[in-house]
Tab-separated table of C-alpha atoms in Angstrom:
chain	number	residue	atom	x	y	z
A	1	MET	CA	10.475	-22.197	17.849
A	2	THR	CA	13.000	-21.428	21.139
A	3	VAL	CA	13.354	-18.173	23.204
A	4	THR	CA	15.452	-18.356	26.151
A	5	THR	CA	15.832	-16.110	28.875
A	6	ALA	CA	18.333	-18.061	30.934
A	7	GLY	CA	21.404	-20.764	31.013
A	8	PRO	CA	23.680	-21.548	28.653
A	9	PRO	CA	22.914	-20.886	25.039
A	10	ASP	CA	23.601	-23.511	21.970
A	11	ASP	CA	26.551	-25.812	22.046
A	12	ASP	CA	26.488	-26.813	18.220
A	13	VAL	CA	28.378	-24.142	15.872
A	14	LEU	CA	25.682	-22.038	14.478
A	15	ASP	CA	25.811	-20.830	11.261
A	16	VAL	CA	25.047	-17.101	11.640
A	17	VAL	CA	24.849	-15.200	14.948
A	18	VAL	CA	22.722	-11.747	15.008
A	19	VAL	CA	23.821	-9.229	17.550
A	20	GLY	CA	21.039	-6.819	18.625
A	21	ALA	CA	17.056	-7.354	18.608
A	22	GLY	CA	15.993	-4.091	17.723
A	23	VAL	CA	13.981	-3.565	14.490
A	24	VAL	CA	17.054	-4.191	11.963
A	25	GLY	CA	18.170	-7.213	14.193
A	26	THR	CA	14.770	-8.918	14.214
A	27	ALA	CA	14.450	-7.836	10.622
A	28	ILE	CA	17.803	-9.337	9.825
A	29	ALA	CA	16.745	-12.625	11.733
A	30	ARG	CA	13.890	-12.905	9.975
A	31	GLU	CA	15.237	-12.571	6.465
A	32	LEU	CA	17.747	-15.154	7.343
A	33	ALA	CA	14.900	-17.503	8.432
A	34	ARG	CA	14.122	-17.903	5.083
A	35	TYR	CA	16.815	-20.264	4.290
A	36	ARG	CA	17.605	-23.485	6.352
A	37	LEU	CA	20.194	-22.214	8.803
A	38	ARG	CA	20.907	-22.416	12.157
A	39	THR	CA	20.551	-18.729	13.371
A	40	ALA	CA	20.657	-17.319	16.606
A	41	LEU	CA	19.307	-14.208	17.758
A	42	VAL	CA	21.156	-12.853	20.739
A	43	GLU	CA	20.297	-9.644	22.747
A	44	ALA	CA	21.028	-8.184	25.506
A	45	SER	CA	18.030	-7.416	27.722
A	46	ALA	CA	15.068	-9.140	28.689
A	47	ASP	CA	13.079	-7.840	25.572
A	48	VAL	CA	13.252	-7.556	21.452
A	49	GLY	CA	12.972	-3.879	20.811
A	50	ASP	CA	14.200	-2.837	24.434
A	51	GLY	CA	16.726	0.073	23.092
A	52	THR	CA	16.546	2.509	20.325
A	53	SER	CA	13.806	0.959	18.674
A	54	LYS	CA	11.259	1.373	21.710
A	55	ALA	CA	11.274	5.150	21.453
A	56	ASN	CA	11.510	7.110	18.215
A	57	THR	CA	8.781	9.186	16.111
A	58	ALA	CA	7.333	6.061	14.112
A	59	ILE	CA	7.445	7.684	11.021
A	60	LEU	CA	7.422	5.106	7.837
A	61	HIS	CA	9.428	7.601	5.466
A	62	THR	CA	9.294	8.025	1.541
A	63	GLY	CA	13.294	9.024	1.893
A	64	PHE	CA	12.709	12.305	-0.255
A	65	ASP	CA	15.723	13.883	2.158
A	66	ALA	CA	17.906	12.079	2.209
A	67	VAL	CA	21.416	12.345	0.494
A	68	PRO	CA	20.757	11.450	-3.067
A	69	GLY	CA	23.207	8.435	-3.976
A	70	SER	CA	23.542	7.079	0.005
A	71	LEU	CA	23.044	4.024	0.973
A	72	GLU	CA	20.676	5.347	2.950
A	73	SER	CA	18.247	6.644	0.563
A	74	ALA	CA	18.577	3.256	-1.387
A	75	LEU	CA	17.842	1.399	1.723
A	76	VAL	CA	14.779	3.729	2.852
A	77	ARG	CA	13.196	3.971	-0.585
A	78	ASP	CA	13.279	0.327	-0.958
A	79	GLY	CA	12.766	-0.541	2.791
A	80	GLY	CA	9.624	1.869	2.589
A	81	ARG	CA	7.884	-0.186	0.216
A	82	ARG	CA	8.571	-3.572	1.425
A	83	LEU	CA	7.552	-2.435	5.168
A	84	ALA	CA	4.197	-0.843	3.845
A	85	ALA	CA	3.386	-3.990	2.795
A	86	TYR	CA	4.306	-5.930	5.525
A	87	ALA	CA	2.502	-3.963	7.486
A	88	ALA	CA	-0.652	-5.138	5.732
A	89	GLU	CA	0.204	-8.960	5.798
A	90	THR	CA	0.763	-8.583	9.626
A	91	GLY	CA	-2.089	-6.568	10.451
A	92	THR	CA	1.053	-3.769	11.916
A	93	PRO	CA	-0.967	-0.516	12.480
A	94	VAL	CA	0.033	2.253	9.634
A	95	GLU	CA	-1.324	5.224	8.313
A	96	PRO	CA	-0.417	7.094	5.314
A	97	LEU	CA	-1.469	10.781	6.154
A	98	GLY	CA	1.530	12.373	4.168
A	99	ALA	CA	3.454	15.295	5.364
A	100	LEU	CA	3.988	18.912	4.932
A	101	LEU	CA	7.168	20.454	5.478
A	102	VAL	CA	6.079	24.155	6.673
A	103	ALA	CA	7.976	27.128	5.626
A	104	TRP	CA	7.943	30.225	8.108
A	105	ASP	CA	10.120	32.184	6.574
A	106	GLU	CA	11.251	33.401	3.224
A	107	GLU	CA	14.761	31.495	3.462
A	108	GLN	CA	12.431	28.214	4.297
A	109	SER	CA	10.039	29.320	1.505
A	110	ALA	CA	12.656	29.526	-1.144
A	111	ALA	CA	14.338	26.309	-0.112
A	112	LEU	CA	11.075	24.273	-0.758
A	113	PRO	CA	11.548	24.064	-4.693
A	114	GLY	CA	14.812	22.599	-3.941
A	115	LEU	CA	13.572	19.989	-1.642
A	116	ALA	CA	11.119	18.864	-4.338
A	117	GLU	CA	13.777	18.342	-6.689
A	118	LYS	CA	15.704	16.642	-3.815
A	119	ALA	CA	13.238	14.240	-3.505
A	120	LYS	CA	13.293	13.694	-7.250
A	121	ARG	CA	17.009	13.126	-6.958
A	122	ASN	CA	15.627	10.171	-4.337
A	123	GLY	CA	13.588	8.792	-6.960
A	124	TYR	CA	10.318	10.359	-5.017
A	125	ASP	CA	8.064	12.230	-7.750
A	126	GLU	CA	5.248	13.166	-5.758
A	127	ALA	CA	6.460	15.992	-3.608
A	128	SER	CA	4.812	19.512	-4.247
A	129	THR	CA	4.688	22.906	-3.526
A	130	ILE	CA	1.264	24.564	-1.808
A	131	GLY	CA	1.251	28.415	-1.030
A	132	ALA	CA	-0.411	29.510	2.073
A	133	GLY	CA	-3.987	29.507	1.664
A	134	GLU	CA	-3.931	25.467	0.420
A	135	LEU	CA	-1.792	24.964	3.547
A	136	ARG	CA	-3.860	26.669	5.731
A	137	ALA	CA	-7.243	25.030	3.978
A	138	ARG	CA	-5.070	21.334	4.763
A	139	GLU	CA	-4.145	22.627	8.561
A	140	PRO	CA	-6.728	24.807	9.902
A	141	HIS	CA	-5.120	24.552	13.448
A	142	LEU	CA	-1.529	25.419	12.170
A	143	GLY	CA	-0.070	28.254	14.187
A	144	PRO	CA	0.189	32.134	12.108
A	145	GLY	CA	2.591	32.818	9.747
A	146	ALA	CA	3.055	30.282	7.913
A	147	LEU	CA	4.015	30.746	3.865
A	148	GLY	CA	3.801	27.594	2.264
A	149	ALA	CA	4.636	24.246	2.416
A	150	LEU	CA	6.105	20.906	0.774
A	151	HIS	CA	3.442	18.435	0.281
A	152	VAL	CA	4.863	14.601	0.251
A	153	PRO	CA	1.698	12.567	0.436
A	154	GLY	CA	3.818	8.800	0.636
A	155	GLU	CA	4.895	9.882	4.340
A	156	SER	CA	2.680	7.402	6.916
A	157	ILE	CA	3.363	6.691	10.291
A	158	VAL	CA	3.668	3.210	11.961
A	159	CYS	CA	3.821	1.319	14.653
A	160	PRO	CA	7.441	0.284	15.932
A	161	TRP	CA	6.469	-1.925	18.717
A	162	THR	CA	4.405	-4.317	16.319
A	163	THR	CA	6.769	-3.795	13.260
A	164	THR	CA	9.768	-5.081	15.645
A	165	LEU	CA	7.755	-7.845	17.603
A	166	ALA	CA	6.261	-9.276	14.281
A	167	TYR	CA	9.548	-9.616	12.765
A	168	ALA	CA	11.290	-11.733	15.895
A	169	THR	CA	7.992	-13.826	15.789
A	170	GLN	CA	8.181	-14.402	12.218
A	171	ALA	CA	11.729	-15.336	12.713
A	172	VAL	CA	11.075	-17.421	15.722
A	173	ARG	CA	8.107	-19.594	14.067
A	174	SER	CA	10.749	-19.732	11.332
A	175	GLY	CA	13.288	-21.632	13.446
A	176	VAL	CA	16.113	-18.711	14.538
A	177	THR	CA	16.574	-19.090	18.503
A	178	LEU	CA	16.185	-16.214	20.155
A	179	HIS	CA	18.473	-15.490	23.156
A	180	LEU	CA	17.202	-12.364	25.665
A	181	ASN	CA	19.377	-11.805	28.600
A	182	CYS	CA	22.287	-12.505	26.688
A	183	PRO	CA	24.693	-9.292	26.760
A	184	VAL	CA	27.764	-9.731	24.141
A	185	THR	CA	30.977	-9.256	26.179
A	186	GLY	CA	33.533	-10.546	24.048
A	187	VAL	CA	34.621	-11.894	20.559
A	188	GLY	CA	37.244	-14.201	19.258
A	189	SER	CA	38.243	-16.800	16.915
A	190	VAL	CA	39.057	-20.705	17.423
A	191	ASP	CA	39.434	-22.961	14.341
A	192	GLY	CA	37.897	-20.195	12.029
A	193	ARG	CA	34.822	-19.959	13.842
A	194	HIS	CA	33.571	-17.061	15.877
A	195	VAL	CA	33.454	-17.664	19.148
A	196	ILE	CA	31.146	-15.322	20.958
A	197	SER	CA	31.286	-14.591	24.848
A	198	THR	CA	28.247	-13.874	26.678
A	199	GLY	CA	26.855	-13.066	29.978
A	200	ARG	CA	24.673	-16.649	29.688
A	201	GLY	CA	28.301	-18.797	27.773
A	202	PRO	CA	30.027	-18.911	24.910
A	203	LEU	CA	28.348	-19.381	21.027
A	204	ARG	CA	29.801	-20.699	18.213
A	205	ALA	CA	28.983	-19.407	14.494
A	206	ARG	CA	30.317	-19.171	10.886
A	207	TYR	CA	29.183	-15.863	10.408
A	208	LEU	CA	28.539	-12.787	12.575
A	209	VAL	CA	26.291	-10.264	12.008
A	210	ASN	CA	26.686	-6.992	14.488
A	211	ALA	CA	23.297	-4.885	14.781
A	212	ALA	CA	23.554	-3.927	18.360
A	213	GLY	CA	22.904	-0.032	17.803
A	214	LEU	CA	24.367	2.110	20.542
A	215	TYR	CA	27.015	-0.511	21.340
A	216	ALA	CA	27.880	-1.096	17.373
A	217	ASP	CA	31.149	0.301	17.771
A	218	GLU	CA	32.041	-1.839	20.370
A	219	ILE	CA	31.226	-4.888	19.052
A	220	ASP	CA	33.341	-3.656	16.136
A	221	ARG	CA	36.519	-3.087	18.118
A	222	MET	CA	36.040	-6.823	19.650
A	223	LEU	CA	36.589	-7.852	15.634
A	224	GLY	CA	39.862	-5.518	15.399
A	225	HIS	CA	37.880	-2.501	13.622
A	226	ASP	CA	38.031	0.976	14.515
A	227	THR	CA	36.235	2.866	12.094
A	228	PHE	CA	33.329	4.823	13.373
A	229	THR	CA	31.947	5.906	17.502
A	230	VAL	CA	28.845	6.093	18.185
A	231	THR	CA	27.771	9.229	20.240
A	232	PRO	CA	24.288	8.842	21.275
A	233	ARG	CA	22.011	11.528	20.152
A	234	ARG	CA	18.948	11.595	22.950
A	235	GLY	CA	15.609	13.104	21.286
A	236	GLN	CA	12.692	14.033	23.969
A	237	LEU	CA	8.798	13.723	22.967
A	238	ILE	CA	6.110	14.817	24.298
A	239	VAL	CA	2.867	12.868	23.928
A	240	PHE	CA	-0.609	14.853	24.065
A	241	ASP	CA	-3.620	12.890	24.636
A	242	LYS	CA	-6.167	11.811	22.251
A	243	PHE	CA	-8.506	14.886	22.462
A	244	ALA	CA	-5.453	16.822	20.730
A	245	ARG	CA	-5.822	14.309	17.870
A	246	GLY	CA	-8.081	16.157	15.835
A	247	LEU	CA	-5.487	19.281	15.501
A	248	VAL	CA	-3.501	17.351	13.384
A	249	ARG	CA	-3.854	16.012	10.096
A	250	HIS	CA	-0.583	15.404	8.354
A	251	ILE	CA	2.778	14.844	9.725
A	252	LEU	CA	4.313	18.379	9.906
A	253	LEU	CA	7.644	18.455	9.954
A	254	PRO	CA	10.120	21.875	9.477
A	255	VAL	CA	12.230	23.228	6.848
A	256	PRO	CA	15.831	21.273	7.580
A	257	THR	CA	18.951	23.325	8.279
A	258	ALA	CA	22.385	22.708	8.594
A	259	LEU	CA	21.561	21.646	12.332
A	260	GLY	CA	19.247	18.824	11.473
A	261	LYS	CA	15.842	17.779	10.667
A	262	GLY	CA	14.157	19.684	13.553
A	263	VAL	CA	10.962	19.223	15.753
A	264	LEU	CA	7.715	17.527	14.457
A	265	VAL	CA	4.327	17.497	15.474
A	266	ALA	CA	2.953	14.036	14.346
A	267	PRO	CA	-0.273	11.691	14.995
A	268	THR	CA	0.492	8.344	16.376
A	269	VAL	CA	-1.347	5.378	15.370
A	270	TYR	CA	-2.301	4.974	19.037
A	271	GLY	CA	-4.459	8.109	18.488
A	272	ASN	CA	-2.467	10.324	20.629
A	273	VAL	CA	-0.316	13.259	18.900
A	274	LEU	CA	3.996	13.939	18.944
A	275	LEU	CA	5.872	16.789	19.345
A	276	GLY	CA	9.689	16.779	19.254
A	277	PRO	CA	12.284	15.139	18.801
A	278	THR	CA	15.167	17.210	20.465
A	279	ALA	CA	18.673	16.367	19.283
A	280	GLU	CA	20.832	16.276	22.081
A	281	ASP	CA	24.633	14.627	21.607
A	282	LEU	CA	25.793	12.986	24.955
A	283	ASP	CA	28.218	10.605	26.299
A	284	ASP	CA	25.932	8.466	28.469
A	285	ARG	CA	24.583	5.329	26.036
A	286	THR	CA	21.478	5.195	29.162
A	287	ALA	CA	20.870	9.030	29.273
A	288	THR	CA	17.037	8.109	28.544
A	289	GLY	CA	15.251	10.948	30.978
A	290	SER	CA	13.824	13.765	29.608
A	291	THR	CA	14.989	17.275	31.141
A	292	ALA	CA	12.929	20.745	32.286
A	293	GLU	CA	15.127	22.188	29.567
A	294	GLY	CA	14.413	19.468	26.726
A	295	LEU	CA	10.910	19.698	27.583
A	296	ALA	CA	10.743	23.743	27.734
A	297	LEU	CA	12.249	23.672	24.358
A	298	LEU	CA	9.851	22.046	22.373
A	299	ARG	CA	6.863	23.092	23.888
A	300	GLU	CA	8.844	26.809	22.204
A	301	LYS	CA	8.765	25.162	19.129
A	302	GLY	CA	5.953	23.407	19.547
A	303	ARG	CA	3.593	26.872	20.397
A	304	ARG	CA	4.685	27.857	16.742
A	305	ILE	CA	3.461	25.402	15.114
A	306	VAL	CA	0.216	24.551	16.320
A	307	PRO	CA	-0.397	26.833	19.314
A	308	GLU	CA	-3.614	25.076	20.481
A	309	LEU	CA	-1.741	21.814	21.466
A	310	LEU	CA	-0.462	23.285	23.919
A	311	ASP	CA	-3.233	23.906	25.694
A	312	GLU	CA	-3.988	20.036	25.390
A	313	GLU	CA	-3.271	17.336	28.200
A	314	VAL	CA	0.110	15.739	28.176
A	315	THR	CA	-0.259	11.520	28.594
A	316	ALA	CA	3.646	10.845	28.609
A	317	VAL	CA	7.186	12.333	27.916
A	318	TYR	CA	9.826	9.874	26.964
A	319	ALA	CA	13.329	10.413	25.471
A	320	GLY	CA	15.065	7.988	22.970
A	321	LEU	CA	19.143	7.887	21.874
A	322	ARG	CA	19.871	7.576	17.976
A	323	ALA	CA	23.343	6.231	16.681
A	324	ALA	CA	25.003	9.116	15.504
A	325	THR	CA	28.129	8.294	14.300
A	326	GLY	CA	29.507	11.820	12.480
A	327	GLN	CA	28.390	10.601	9.144
A	328	GLU	CA	25.221	11.203	7.201
A	329	ASP	CA	25.254	7.418	5.840
A	330	TYR	CA	24.699	4.371	7.757
A	331	ARG	CA	27.938	2.457	8.344
A	332	ILE	CA	27.364	-0.955	6.633
A	333	HIS	CA	30.948	-2.847	6.660
A	334	SER	CA	31.554	-5.975	5.384
A	335	ARG	CA	34.500	-7.638	6.252
A	336	PRO	CA	34.358	-11.478	4.311
A	337	GLY	CA	37.994	-12.467	5.590
A	338	GLN	CA	36.339	-12.254	8.659
A	339	ARG	CA	32.770	-13.726	7.679
A	340	TYR	CA	31.461	-10.408	9.341
A	341	VAL	CA	29.115	-7.548	9.004
A	342	THR	CA	28.861	-4.609	10.830
A	343	VAL	CA	25.550	-2.870	10.661
A	344	GLY	CA	26.076	0.877	12.103
A	345	GLY	CA	24.788	4.154	12.398
A	346	ILE	CA	21.517	3.230	11.825
A	347	ARG	CA	19.437	6.336	12.607
A	348	SER	CA	16.306	7.219	12.867
A	349	THR	CA	15.307	6.216	9.186
A	350	GLY	CA	16.109	2.290	10.510
A	351	LEU	CA	12.488	1.492	11.356
A	352	THR	CA	11.486	2.255	7.470
A	353	ALA	CA	14.714	0.948	6.403
A	354	SER	CA	14.728	-1.874	8.456
A	355	MET	CA	14.020	-4.988	5.691
A	356	ALA	CA	15.691	-3.427	3.028
A	357	ILE	CA	18.734	-3.482	5.426
A	358	ALA	CA	17.837	-6.947	6.254
A	359	ALA	CA	18.276	-8.013	2.372
A	360	HIS	CA	21.006	-5.911	1.843
A	361	VAL	CA	22.796	-7.943	4.641
A	362	VAL	CA	22.327	-11.523	3.547
A	363	GLU	CA	23.555	-10.324	-0.091
A	364	LEU	CA	26.822	-9.318	1.827
A	365	LEU	CA	26.852	-12.406	3.611
A	366	VAL	CA	26.197	-14.804	0.763
A	367	ASP	CA	29.308	-12.628	-0.762
A	368	ALA	CA	31.306	-13.006	2.310
A	369	GLY	CA	30.657	-17.456	1.282
A	370	LEU	CA	27.573	-17.986	3.316
A	371	THR	CA	25.780	-20.858	1.200
A	372	PRO	CA	22.030	-20.045	2.555
A	373	GLY	CA	20.132	-22.503	-0.046
A	374	PRO	CA	17.185	-22.414	-1.852
A	375	PRO	CA	14.667	-19.789	0.068
A	376	ARG	CA	11.611	-21.393	1.697
A	377	THR	CA	8.631	-19.987	2.940
A	378	LEU	CA	8.237	-17.863	6.404
A	379	ALA	CA	5.979	-19.492	8.554
A	380	PRO	CA	2.922	-16.646	8.668
A	381	VAL	CA	2.012	-14.285	11.215
A	382	ARG	CA	-0.703	-12.121	12.025
A	383	MET	CA	0.015	-9.205	14.883
A	384	PRO	CA	-2.722	-8.182	17.220
A	385	ASN	CA	-4.032	-4.419	16.393
A	386	ILE	CA	-3.370	-2.195	18.789
A	387	GLY	CA	-3.946	1.366	16.341
A	388	GLU	CA	-6.943	3.519	16.330
A	389	ALA	CA	-7.746	3.124	12.430
A	390	PHE	CA	-8.722	-0.307	12.566
A	391	PRO	CA	-11.315	-1.905	14.599
A	392	ARG	CA	-9.805	-3.034	17.874
A	393	PRO	CA	-11.648	-6.265	19.752
A	394	TYR	CA	-13.561	-3.972	22.397
A	395	ARG	CA	-15.482	-3.005	19.597
A	396	ASP	CA	-16.082	-6.541	17.626
A	397	ALA	CA	-19.421	-8.019	18.922
A	398	GLU	CA	-18.683	-11.194	17.133
A	399	LEU	CA	-15.176	-11.503	18.764
A	400	ILE	CA	-17.035	-10.822	22.097
A	401	ALA	CA	-19.633	-13.266	21.669
A	402	THR	CA	-16.543	-16.172	20.898
A	403	ASP	CA	-14.578	-15.129	23.555
A	404	PRO	CA	-16.203	-12.976	26.156
A	405	GLU	CA	-12.760	-12.006	27.403
A	406	TYR	CA	-12.332	-9.495	24.414
A	407	GLY	CA	-15.162	-7.690	26.273
A	408	THR	CA	-13.911	-7.264	29.681
A	409	ILE	CA	-11.988	-3.938	29.686
A	410	VAL	CA	-8.984	-3.708	31.791
A	411	CYS	CA	-7.289	-0.814	30.781
A	412	HIS	CA	-10.096	1.905	30.183
A	413	CYS	CA	-7.991	4.686	28.644
A	414	GLU	CA	-7.058	2.690	25.850
A	415	ARG	CA	-9.518	0.153	25.486
A	416	VAL	CA	-7.440	-2.765	26.504
A	417	THR	CA	-8.996	-6.121	27.465
A	418	ARG	CA	-8.227	-8.935	29.322
A	419	GLY	CA	-8.477	-11.084	25.969
A	420	GLU	CA	-5.818	-9.056	24.532
A	421	ILE	CA	-3.582	-9.297	27.699
A	422	ARG	CA	-3.842	-12.722	28.077
A	423	ASP	CA	-2.736	-13.355	24.414
A	424	ALA	CA	0.379	-10.974	25.225
A	425	LEU	CA	1.133	-13.058	27.810
A	426	ALA	CA	0.933	-16.641	26.218
A	427	ALA	CA	2.705	-14.959	22.632
A	428	ASP	CA	5.995	-16.796	21.072
A	429	ILE	CA	7.866	-13.805	22.488
A	430	PRO	CA	5.801	-13.227	25.982
A	431	PRO	CA	6.833	-9.567	27.301
A	432	ALA	CA	9.567	-9.584	30.630
A	433	THR	CA	8.007	-6.457	32.083
A	434	LEU	CA	5.023	-4.250	32.489
A	435	ASP	CA	6.493	-1.718	29.675
A	436	GLY	CA	7.001	-4.952	27.463
A	437	LEU	CA	3.164	-5.767	28.299
A	438	ARG	CA	2.267	-1.838	27.251
A	439	ARG	CA	4.496	-1.718	23.877
A	440	ARG	CA	1.959	-5.282	22.992
A	441	THR	CA	-1.523	-4.237	24.125
A	442	ARG	CA	-1.282	-0.446	25.312
A	443	ALA	CA	-2.194	-1.549	28.831
A	444	ARG	CA	-1.244	1.414	31.153
A	445	GLY	CA	-0.133	3.930	27.942
A	446	GLY	CA	-3.362	5.746	28.399
A	447	ARG	CA	-3.883	9.557	30.004
A	448	CYS	CA	-4.186	8.039	33.803
A	449	GLN	CA	-0.024	6.353	32.970
A	450	GLY	CA	-1.643	2.705	34.951
A	451	PHE	CA	-3.258	4.888	37.841
A	452	SER	CA	-6.419	3.181	37.221
A	453	CYS	CA	-5.372	-0.031	35.961
A	454	GLY	CA	-2.329	-0.387	37.402
A	455	ALA	CA	-3.297	-3.134	39.797
A	456	ALA	CA	-5.395	-5.562	37.523
A	457	VAL	CA	-2.947	-5.127	34.659
A	458	ARG	CA	0.032	-6.311	37.185
A	459	GLU	CA	-2.051	-8.937	38.963
A	460	LEU	CA	-2.680	-10.494	35.445
A	461	PHE	CA	1.114	-9.959	34.572
A	462	GLY	CA	2.273	-11.544	37.664
A	463	ALA	CA	-0.317	-14.653	37.443
A	464	ARG	CA	1.547	-15.824	34.089
A	465	ARG	CA	4.966	-15.405	35.355
């Protein structure tokens, strides 16, 4: 079990190096860990899931609205089933709420039967249309004027942070080496092996997987390929406080248009309500700031969907960048002659599809000549629960009697205990920053955003470093 954050990486020749420890890269590393291979996962930042994977709408999709026949359609459908089972196995928070695509005018209403038919072509038969009366009964706080909806009962909300951390933890426990703070700066070839230059020194590997997210096109060009360009698509979101949770029972989606999927309103597994995202194509791959214009647009959209939501307190705003490539499908390419697989263009459905993408990539590596040998059982992993639908430690009298640290609350907004913070800091992959600790425990993630607990959390964080 090895996680490194400084110093030269491996000297030996590895079987596979995976670049990028987002939700897709960690899923691939976990899938490779089934075999007795020497595998390394390298990540430019100091933590797993610290790029695109940490800021999204956290929806576990059915794939009902994908382009029928596309690779994305197949992988989202398969991946959704896999991730739902994995969440149950590992304790990852997930809630099957179902989704409603709400029609606000006659044109949108007329599109609903076609969307139901599209869902069937994507292998999902459970979508059905409902009228205005039934929609109002299901969502009594919906704004006036809704004409009906497409009900998609299989859509769920999930914790993206726990998902990524579970993959990475299981990969590391099963033998994958994780190198953090290890940006890739170049890729060459010597004696038929990849020589991967990093900020911490070179790595050598027989096979290379590029899951670098927003930088997948740059890694691709290091290998001599110029087939796509990533255009960062910023999505700004508003998080409303837990008092808003009773206003929304389903994931409320707009009827998609030629301009995209639009703005949704959805509960989170942490008990909040999300409004967003925007869709802004940018040049800057680091522009994750929110803007007054973007937030005003969201409030305007949200006011029509659930007017009362706009009267609720806002806990936080944030923005994430999706890896748009100008094509409505993933850019997964295998180049057997180079023993190289590109996993690019993984957009907002990547969280759902991650486990299926991983299985697909391992198949491509085998087709390219990798001989993994017989599979083995992965080391078990059980993740701390930070969702509100299942018991948290502060509610568990038996656990508190065994270990009083679970009864000592540090973050009162999110009910985070000293025991949970202690466990996160001592975990196989500990947080490198306070934000990383927040993603593992929710500490400093509530309505006061750390105003009350910040000093105590920083003291605990500093004492462990």
